[in-house]
GROMACS .gro file of C-alpha atoms in nm:
model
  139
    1UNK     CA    1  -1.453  -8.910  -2.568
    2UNK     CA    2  -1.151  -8.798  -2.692
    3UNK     CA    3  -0.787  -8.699  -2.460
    4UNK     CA    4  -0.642  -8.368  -2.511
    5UNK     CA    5  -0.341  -8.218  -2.374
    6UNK     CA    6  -0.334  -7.844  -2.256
    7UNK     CA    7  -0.007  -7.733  -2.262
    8UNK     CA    8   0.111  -7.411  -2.054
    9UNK     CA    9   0.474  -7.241  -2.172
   10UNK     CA   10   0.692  -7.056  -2.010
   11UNK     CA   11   0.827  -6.920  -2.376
   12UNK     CA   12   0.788  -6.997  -2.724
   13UNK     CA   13   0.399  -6.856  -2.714
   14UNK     CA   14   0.225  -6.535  -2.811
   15UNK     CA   15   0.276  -6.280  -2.454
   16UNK     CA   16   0.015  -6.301  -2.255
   17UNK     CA   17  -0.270  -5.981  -2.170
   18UNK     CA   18  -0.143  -6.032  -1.807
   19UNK     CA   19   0.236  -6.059  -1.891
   20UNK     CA   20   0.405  -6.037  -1.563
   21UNK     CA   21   0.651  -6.307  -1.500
   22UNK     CA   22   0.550  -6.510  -1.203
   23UNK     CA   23   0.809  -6.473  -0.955
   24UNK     CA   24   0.723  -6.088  -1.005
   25UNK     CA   25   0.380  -6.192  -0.821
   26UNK     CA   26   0.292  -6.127  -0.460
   27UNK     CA   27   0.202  -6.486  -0.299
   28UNK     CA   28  -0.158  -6.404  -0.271
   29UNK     CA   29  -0.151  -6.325  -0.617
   30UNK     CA   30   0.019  -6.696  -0.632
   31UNK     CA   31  -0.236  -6.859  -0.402
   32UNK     CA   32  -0.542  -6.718  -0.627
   33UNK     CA   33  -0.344  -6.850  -0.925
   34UNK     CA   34  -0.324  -7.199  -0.759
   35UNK     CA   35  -0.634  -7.235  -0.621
   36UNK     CA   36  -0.796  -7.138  -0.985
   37UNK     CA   37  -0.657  -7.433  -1.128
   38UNK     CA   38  -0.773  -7.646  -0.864
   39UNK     CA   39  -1.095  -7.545  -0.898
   40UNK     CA   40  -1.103  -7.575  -1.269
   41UNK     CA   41  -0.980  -7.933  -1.205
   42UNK     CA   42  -1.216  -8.049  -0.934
   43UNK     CA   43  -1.557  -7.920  -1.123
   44UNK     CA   44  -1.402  -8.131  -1.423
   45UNK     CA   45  -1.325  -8.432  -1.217
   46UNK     CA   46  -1.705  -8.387  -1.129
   47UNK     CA   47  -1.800  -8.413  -1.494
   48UNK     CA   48  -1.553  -8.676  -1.581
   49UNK     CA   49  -1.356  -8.466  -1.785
   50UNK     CA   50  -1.035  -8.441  -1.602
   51UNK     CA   51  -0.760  -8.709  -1.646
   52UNK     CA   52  -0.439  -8.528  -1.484
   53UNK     CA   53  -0.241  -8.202  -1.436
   54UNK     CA   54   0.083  -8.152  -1.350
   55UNK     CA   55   0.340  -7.845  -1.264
   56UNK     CA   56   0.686  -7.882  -1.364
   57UNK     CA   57   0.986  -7.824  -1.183
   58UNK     CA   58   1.265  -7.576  -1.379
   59UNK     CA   59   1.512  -7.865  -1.320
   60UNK     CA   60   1.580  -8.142  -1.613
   61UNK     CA   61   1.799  -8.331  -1.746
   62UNK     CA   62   1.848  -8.520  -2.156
   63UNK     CA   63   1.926  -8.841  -2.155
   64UNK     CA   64   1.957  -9.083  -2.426
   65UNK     CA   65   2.050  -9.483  -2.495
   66UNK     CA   66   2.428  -9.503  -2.568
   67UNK     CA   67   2.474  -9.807  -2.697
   68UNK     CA   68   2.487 -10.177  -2.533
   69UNK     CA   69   2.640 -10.222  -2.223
   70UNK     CA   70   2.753  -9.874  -2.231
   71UNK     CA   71   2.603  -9.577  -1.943
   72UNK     CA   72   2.310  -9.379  -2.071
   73UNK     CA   73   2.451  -9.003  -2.183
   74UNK     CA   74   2.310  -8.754  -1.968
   75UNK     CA   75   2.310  -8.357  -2.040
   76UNK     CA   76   2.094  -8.045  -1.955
   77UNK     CA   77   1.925  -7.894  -1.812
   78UNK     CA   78   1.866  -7.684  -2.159
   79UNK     CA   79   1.666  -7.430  -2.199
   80UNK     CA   80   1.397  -7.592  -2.448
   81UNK     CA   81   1.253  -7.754  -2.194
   82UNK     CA   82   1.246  -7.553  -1.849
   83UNK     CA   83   1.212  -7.234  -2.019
   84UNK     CA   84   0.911  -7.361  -2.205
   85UNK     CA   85   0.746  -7.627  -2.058
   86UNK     CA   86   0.522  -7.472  -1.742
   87UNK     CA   87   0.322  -7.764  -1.703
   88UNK     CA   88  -0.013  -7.988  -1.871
   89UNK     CA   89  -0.368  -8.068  -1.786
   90UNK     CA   90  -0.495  -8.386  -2.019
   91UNK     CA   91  -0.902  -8.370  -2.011
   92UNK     CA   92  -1.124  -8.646  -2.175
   93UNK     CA   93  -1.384  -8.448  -2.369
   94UNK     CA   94  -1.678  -8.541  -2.617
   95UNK     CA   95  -1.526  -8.293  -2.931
   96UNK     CA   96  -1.276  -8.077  -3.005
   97UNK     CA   97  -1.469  -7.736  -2.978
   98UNK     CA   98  -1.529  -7.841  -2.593
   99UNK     CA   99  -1.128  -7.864  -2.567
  100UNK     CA  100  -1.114  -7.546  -2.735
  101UNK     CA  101  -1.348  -7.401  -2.491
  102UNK     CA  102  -1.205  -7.573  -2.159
  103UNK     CA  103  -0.843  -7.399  -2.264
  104UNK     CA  104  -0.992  -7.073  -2.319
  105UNK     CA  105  -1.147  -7.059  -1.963
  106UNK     CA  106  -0.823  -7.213  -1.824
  107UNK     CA  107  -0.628  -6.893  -1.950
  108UNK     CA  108  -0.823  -6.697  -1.790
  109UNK     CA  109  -0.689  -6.791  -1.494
  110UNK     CA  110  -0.560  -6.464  -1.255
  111UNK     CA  111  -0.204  -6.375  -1.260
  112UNK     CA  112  -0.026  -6.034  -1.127
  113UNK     CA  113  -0.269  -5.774  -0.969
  114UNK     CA  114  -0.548  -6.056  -0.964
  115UNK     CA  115  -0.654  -5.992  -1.323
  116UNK     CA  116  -0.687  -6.304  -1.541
  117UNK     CA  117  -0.386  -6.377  -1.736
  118UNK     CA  118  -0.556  -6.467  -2.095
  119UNK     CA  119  -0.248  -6.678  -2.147
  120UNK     CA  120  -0.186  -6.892  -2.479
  121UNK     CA  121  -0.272  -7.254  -2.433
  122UNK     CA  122  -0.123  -7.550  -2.707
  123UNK     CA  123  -0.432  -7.804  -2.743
  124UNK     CA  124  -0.281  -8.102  -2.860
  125UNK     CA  125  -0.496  -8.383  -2.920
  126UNK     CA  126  -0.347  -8.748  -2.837
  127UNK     CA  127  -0.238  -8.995  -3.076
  128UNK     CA  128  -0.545  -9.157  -3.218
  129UNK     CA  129  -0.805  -8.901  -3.133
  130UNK     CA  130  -0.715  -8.678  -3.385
  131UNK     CA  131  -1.047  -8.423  -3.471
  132UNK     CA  132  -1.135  -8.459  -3.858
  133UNK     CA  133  -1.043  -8.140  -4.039
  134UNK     CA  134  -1.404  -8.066  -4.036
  135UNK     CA  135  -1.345  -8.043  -3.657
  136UNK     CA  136  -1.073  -7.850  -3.669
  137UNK     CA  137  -1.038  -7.560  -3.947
  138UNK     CA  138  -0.655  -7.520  -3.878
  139UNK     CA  139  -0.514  -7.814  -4.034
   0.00000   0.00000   0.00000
């Protein structure tokens, strides 16, 4: 088994079929959009393959180590991460074409008008369960 992370943008990503920013949608179009991904999540929990997901708030802040004794340096919110950053789902699967096939089913997840979304996903593969470049032809 190997961890992947399935990372939803905001930004920074090919558009989307279903385009429409979400606070354009209706809130049933919000509730189908929610209950989608739990779904998705609980009939992976049932097969062992879900680890965590996670939305994330618009609100941030940097902060970095400035020396000893000294306050950390705070600043933000920027853009690079709110704007992008939508949220994650890590999954625990046996290869890398199974990731490939869990994120394509997660963007189709409905958006505006009820019609899936077909959103870009980024699978990212944890440190140390990198596929072989047999497994994965883009590298």
């Amino acid at each position: 088994m190997a961890k992947y992370l399935l990372l939803k943008h905001y930004r920074g990503a090919p558009a989307s079929v279903n385009d429409v920013p979400m606070d354009q949608w209706t809130q049933e179009e919000i509730s189908a959009h929610g209950q989608y991904m739990r779904d998705f999540a609980d009939r992976l929990e049932k097969t062992g393959e879900f680890v965590d997901s996670q939305a994330l708030s618009p609100e941030g802040t940097f902060v970095r180590y400035d020396g000893e004794g000294r306050p950390p340096v705070t600043d933000g919110p920027f853009a690079e991460t709110k704007d992008l950053i939508a949220g994650w789902m890590v999954i625990d699967v046996d290869s890398y074409e199974r990731a490939i096939e869990l994120a394509a089913e997660l963007s189709a997840e409905p958006g505006a008008g009820g019609k899936p979304i077909h959103e870009w996903l980024e699978v990212r593969p944890f440190l140390g369960a990198e596929p072989s470049a047999m497994e994965c032809p883009h590298r």
